[in-house]
Every structure is written in structure tokens, then in C-alpha cells.
Amino acid sequence: MAENQNSKDLYMIIKEKYQRKSVAGQLQSVFGKEIYHYSCLESTNKVAYLLAKKGAEEGTVVVADEQTQGEGRGDHYWYSPQGGLWFSLILRPRMISSETSRLSILGATGIAMSINRLFSSLRVMIRWPNDVVIKDKKVAGVLVKVRAERSEVTFAIMGIGVNLNVREFPSPLSFIATSLIRETGDSTSKERFLECTLEELENLYCSSQVNGRILLEKARLFSSLLGRQVEVVTTGGKFQGLAQDLDEDGGLILRLESGLHKKILPEEGYVKERSPKI
Ligand code: BTN
């Protein structure tokens, strides 16, 4: 594993916040209590996975300024130059593996809520299952990896990529991707954005362990698909229909032309786009 280079001088804003809370005796948050910050990694997901295997605590974050082999959904490469926020969060959810589908939706909803909180004028949406988009262009994505023994989850790695201060994208990404700097004209502090996103993620994570409907209600608010005719591509074929609802597993409920309903889980499919997928 690469040397942990900068964790002492960067992301101190978040760490100091925890220390202040701790002194005041109110320490509750765990997401971001431990942050490993690197200037360059192949992939934060890989490092987080190794740390989790060695027993790193829930809430530990691995962040890199740049990734050389960023991993996207479905074995896609994730473009991760300097300027973006690329991080992975270690989770130890009390779930069985069949329940982990909802973690992708949780990640996308947390990012959308964070963008909404920091940039209320932007219309941020979630293109099921886990693309965070602005004006139909992808601004962030989530990739969840789960390790389970029998059906019990030992840990999950939630990898999050946010095109924060990325000014240019190579073709063909330039047609389908955007960034917060492109949409707002201003650069955003990575530390501030990370802090805000971790807060939103932790609130959602804790509340959804008590009541799964809370996550669902938030996810519905940001969904770009509900009420629209869509085509979903799955390994079992393409399905066209009305995107009617999301369910507690993070599944999309399609009403097919035949009138029958079909549920598609996040890991089973994606919504067909006119341009190629990132
Ligand atoms: C997607 O395809 O939409 C998911 C993209 C996830 C990218 C992030 S960047 C940080 C973390 N490390 C990786 O290698 N991938 C995820």
C-alpha cells in the first residue's frame, strides 16, 4: 500500500471538528473520524478494501487527489484527475448481503443532498441507480463493493467520485459529464464538500438502519426518472415502461406496456442513455 502522505496537514478541518466535539462531550459522528489522504493512488477503493480487511473501523475514509486506475460501475474506467473529490468510505452495516443494494442509492442520495445544501440554485437529480446528474450530465457516481461471509456482510466499501473542480473532460466524456466548477463558475473546497457529504451520508445511514422509508423518501425527491417512460438495460434484456417507484431495496419498479410490474435491482441494470456511459 502506498505511503499515507498528507493526512497530518490536510483534511484537518474535519479532524479538528471531531476533536472539538469530543472535548464538548458530544462526539457522535463516526464518518471521517479517520481520514487517509494520498496525493495519488490507483484507486481509493482498493486501499479502503485492504484497510477494511485489516480491521479498519466503520467510517474510515480514504481520499486521493488523483487516481490512475479509478474504478467505475460495470468495469468502466473512472476519469479521476486532480481537482475532483475521489474517496472511499468503509462501512460495517448490520445487513445480509441481499440487503446491500440500497447502499448505492444511499450514496447517490447523500451526494445529491450535499450538492443541494451547498448550491441550492443547482437542480441536482439522481438517475437511477446511482448517477448524480445536473442537466442530464453526470457530476458524480457511486460504486459499492461488499465483502460477505456466508450471507453476513463483513464490510462494504462505498466509493464516491465527484467532479468538483474538474474544468475539462476528454471526449467522449465531455458530452455526458459535467462538474461543479463548470456549473457554478466557482471552485469548491474539497474539504468543505467532503465534510458536508459525510454528514449527509451518516445521517441517512443511521436513520435508514432504523427506518428504511426515510432513505426512500429522500431518494424519490431527487429521482430524475419517476413518472417518465424509460428503457432499462439488464443482463436479462431490455425493458421499456413507466418508472413508477423505488422500493426499499433500491429497486426500480417499472410498469411495463403489458400492465405488469417489474422490479429491477441497482446491480441488475441501468437506464439507457442516448450517449455512451461514463
Ligand atoms: C460510476 O461508474 O458511476 C461509479 C464511479 C465511482 C468512482 C469512485 S472515485 C473514488 C472511488 N475509487 C474508485 O476507484 N472508484 C470510486
XYZ file of C-alpha atoms and ligand atoms in Angstrom:
294
model
C 0.000 0.000 0.000
C 1.227 3.492 -0.784
C 2.570 5.659 1.998
C -0.041 7.746 3.820
C 1.417 11.094 2.817
C -0.633 14.080 3.796
C -3.139 13.118 6.429
C -1.465 15.337 9.041
C -1.598 18.588 7.078
C -4.791 18.255 5.050
C -8.379 17.461 5.993
C -7.554 18.834 9.436
C -10.715 20.903 9.319
C -12.745 17.737 9.645
C -10.489 16.142 12.240
C -10.396 19.293 14.356
C -14.159 19.414 14.275
C -14.253 15.935 15.793
C -11.754 16.914 18.450
C -13.813 19.991 19.379
C -16.945 17.878 19.601
C -15.115 15.342 21.687
C -13.958 17.993 24.174
C -17.530 19.220 24.450
C -18.540 15.640 25.174
C -20.866 15.436 22.166
C -18.943 13.136 19.864
C -21.435 11.194 17.822
C -20.242 11.197 14.238
C -18.013 8.426 13.023
C -17.817 9.074 9.267
C -14.482 10.744 8.589
C -13.142 10.362 12.120
C -10.157 8.658 10.494
C -9.065 10.004 7.097
C -6.200 8.639 4.994
C -5.260 11.222 2.414
C -2.979 10.449 -0.536
C -1.825 12.614 -3.402
C -2.088 9.772 -5.940
C -3.463 6.214 -5.810
C -4.502 3.635 -8.356
C -7.917 3.570 -6.681
C -9.155 4.623 -3.240
C -11.498 1.610 -3.324
C -8.541 -0.789 -3.451
C -6.794 0.835 -0.472
C -10.012 1.068 1.542
C -10.686 -2.620 0.848
C -7.250 -3.587 2.209
C -7.702 -1.370 5.271
C -11.133 -2.851 5.945
C -9.736 -6.378 5.653
C -7.176 -5.427 8.286
C -9.977 -4.272 10.595
C -10.268 -0.507 9.971
C -13.261 0.971 11.741
C -16.575 1.918 10.193
C -16.436 5.489 8.927
C -12.770 5.382 7.902
C -12.215 7.384 4.709
C -9.526 7.049 2.031
C -9.203 10.083 -0.234
C -6.838 10.740 -3.145
C -6.179 13.902 -5.148
C -5.782 11.794 -8.265
C -6.399 8.160 -9.259
C -4.587 6.344 -12.046
C -6.979 3.382 -12.226
C -10.251 4.778 -10.929
C -12.932 2.085 -10.999
C -16.415 2.815 -12.325
C -19.549 0.712 -12.445
C -19.597 -2.303 -14.722
C -15.792 -2.384 -15.091
C -15.722 1.094 -16.606
C -12.693 3.292 -16.051
C -13.422 6.367 -13.899
C -11.654 9.537 -15.042
C -10.037 10.884 -11.857
C -7.687 13.839 -12.477
C -6.580 16.448 -9.916
C -9.423 18.733 -8.948
C -12.027 16.028 -8.309
C -13.043 14.541 -4.992
C -12.287 10.797 -5.074
C -12.881 8.919 -1.868
C -13.982 5.615 -0.354
C -15.851 5.111 2.885
C -15.625 1.919 4.932
C -18.982 0.687 6.234
C -19.816 -2.208 8.515
C -23.576 -2.378 8.099
C -25.628 -4.857 10.063
C -27.166 -6.381 6.952
C -27.265 -9.566 4.984
C -25.761 -9.345 1.519
C -29.115 -9.285 -0.266
C -29.912 -6.002 1.523
C -26.819 -4.123 0.342
C -28.385 -2.935 -2.939
C -29.754 0.050 -1.114
C -26.224 1.312 -0.290
C -25.797 2.581 -3.877
C -28.982 4.619 -3.579
C -27.864 5.845 -0.175
C -24.551 7.052 -1.628
C -26.188 8.877 -4.537
C -28.802 10.449 -2.254
C -26.148 11.655 0.209
C -24.193 13.338 -2.599
C -27.324 14.918 -4.071
C -28.282 16.271 -0.638
C -24.812 17.679 -0.144
C -24.839 19.454 -3.540
C -28.329 20.722 -2.797
C -27.230 22.081 0.584
C -24.128 23.835 -0.752
C -25.555 25.011 -4.110
C -29.278 25.491 -3.687
C -29.614 27.096 -7.135
C -28.455 23.929 -8.932
C -31.079 21.349 -9.901
C -29.338 18.122 -8.932
C -31.000 14.790 -9.678
C -30.344 11.058 -9.356
C -30.527 8.979 -12.499
C -31.266 5.552 -11.041
C -29.471 3.762 -9.677
C -26.516 5.877 -8.725
C -25.649 8.621 -11.219
C -25.837 12.099 -9.790
C -26.633 14.454 -12.653
C -27.098 18.112 -13.385
C -28.979 18.946 -16.591
C -28.697 15.255 -17.545
C -24.887 15.297 -17.330
C -23.110 13.179 -14.757
C -21.468 15.118 -11.935
C -20.844 12.214 -9.515
C -21.080 8.432 -9.225
C -21.045 5.715 -6.573
C -19.530 2.238 -6.642
C -20.224 -0.094 -3.723
C -18.223 -3.272 -3.082
C -19.368 -5.730 -0.469
C -17.482 -8.454 1.345
C -19.634 -11.078 2.989
C -19.072 -14.340 4.824
C -21.887 -16.721 4.043
C -24.656 -14.154 3.771
C -23.429 -11.848 6.591
C -21.801 -8.600 5.434
C -18.365 -8.088 6.994
C -17.839 -4.699 5.356
C -18.804 -2.592 2.383
C -16.704 -0.023 0.559
C -18.654 2.940 -0.758
C -16.518 4.599 -3.454
C -17.614 8.098 -4.401
C -16.359 10.249 -7.243
C -17.420 13.886 -7.521
C -16.328 16.030 -10.456
C -15.745 19.013 -8.232
C -13.110 21.311 -9.723
C -12.543 19.403 -12.971
C -12.648 22.006 -15.745
C -12.241 19.855 -18.865
C -13.175 16.292 -19.833
C -11.679 14.364 -22.725
C -14.038 13.238 -25.488
C -16.421 11.388 -25.306
C -16.868 12.240 -21.605
C -17.235 15.914 -22.480
C -20.715 15.141 -23.903
C -22.036 13.294 -20.876
C -20.123 14.613 -17.850
C -20.087 17.907 -16.028
C -18.523 19.297 -12.862
C -19.480 21.690 -10.133
C -16.948 24.243 -11.338
C -18.459 24.113 -14.829
C -21.974 24.545 -13.472
C -21.260 27.265 -10.906
C -18.187 29.020 -12.314
C -16.511 28.774 -8.886
C -14.136 26.297 -7.351
C -15.282 24.493 -4.208
C -13.182 23.497 -1.209
C -12.725 19.724 -1.268
C -12.523 19.594 2.500
C -15.794 21.500 2.862
C -17.544 19.327 0.297
C -16.251 16.117 1.877
C -17.308 17.257 5.330
C -20.808 18.109 4.147
C -21.195 14.861 2.182
C -20.026 12.727 5.111
C -22.578 14.440 7.347
C -25.395 13.766 4.896
C -24.276 10.161 4.371
C -24.028 9.474 8.076
C -27.461 10.935 8.811
C -29.014 8.834 6.046
C -27.106 5.709 7.064
C -28.138 5.960 10.723
C -31.747 6.865 10.029
C -32.165 4.178 7.387
C -30.950 1.482 9.794
C -33.907 2.425 11.980
C -36.440 3.107 9.227
C -35.745 2.272 5.555
C -38.528 4.547 4.337
C -36.608 7.707 5.251
C -33.939 6.973 2.631
C -36.590 6.079 0.108
C -38.448 9.350 0.585
C -35.266 11.388 0.058
C -34.232 9.309 -2.954
C -37.654 9.840 -4.561
C -37.292 13.606 -4.174
C -34.144 13.617 -6.304
C -35.124 10.936 -8.818
C -34.959 12.053 -12.448
C -36.912 9.011 -13.680
C -40.102 8.662 -11.703
C -43.151 9.304 -13.847
C -41.162 9.037 -17.089
C -41.062 6.419 -19.829
C -37.628 4.779 -19.719
C -35.676 1.898 -21.150
C -33.682 -0.166 -18.674
C -30.879 -2.400 -19.896
C -30.328 -5.546 -17.824
C -28.349 -8.741 -18.311
C -31.703 -10.408 -18.985
C -32.662 -7.980 -21.769
C -34.121 -4.501 -22.261
C -37.336 -3.375 -20.602
C -39.390 -0.344 -21.533
C -42.026 1.125 -19.321
C -43.094 3.770 -16.865
C -40.673 4.321 -13.980
C -43.287 4.083 -11.283
C -41.452 3.924 -7.978
C -38.385 2.939 -5.980
C -38.617 0.300 -3.301
C -36.752 -0.244 -0.051
C -34.053 -2.387 -1.693
C -33.224 0.473 -4.044
C -35.037 -1.389 -6.821
C -36.795 0.436 -9.664
C -40.431 -0.561 -10.201
C -41.286 -0.427 -13.907
C -44.827 -0.652 -15.198
C -44.428 -2.495 -18.469
C -46.622 -1.861 -21.512
C -48.402 -5.143 -20.723
C -49.539 -3.595 -17.438
C -47.342 -5.971 -15.419
C -44.820 -4.617 -12.935
C -41.137 -5.473 -12.987
C -38.637 -4.736 -10.224
C -35.010 -4.195 -11.240
C -32.283 -4.054 -8.603
C -29.453 -1.464 -8.833
C -26.827 -4.099 -9.676
C -29.028 -5.613 -12.387
C -29.405 -2.722 -14.765
C -29.051 0.873 -15.832
C -31.151 3.337 -17.725
C -30.290 3.597 -21.384
C -28.775 6.897 -22.365
C -28.525 8.461 -25.765
C -24.739 8.900 -25.331
C -22.228 6.277 -24.147
C -21.931 5.537 -20.423
C -19.014 7.017 -18.463
C -19.755 5.051 -11.516
O -19.375 4.427 -12.501
O -20.713 5.834 -11.599
C -19.076 4.899 -10.176
C -17.844 5.742 -10.083
C -17.155 5.655 -8.742
C -15.826 6.366 -8.756
C -15.208 6.450 -7.393
S -13.862 7.580 -7.313
C -13.459 7.013 -5.726
C -13.665 5.525 -5.722
N -12.455 4.848 -6.154
C -12.618 4.249 -7.328
O -11.724 3.625 -7.947
N -13.870 4.403 -7.757
C -14.671 5.161 -6.813
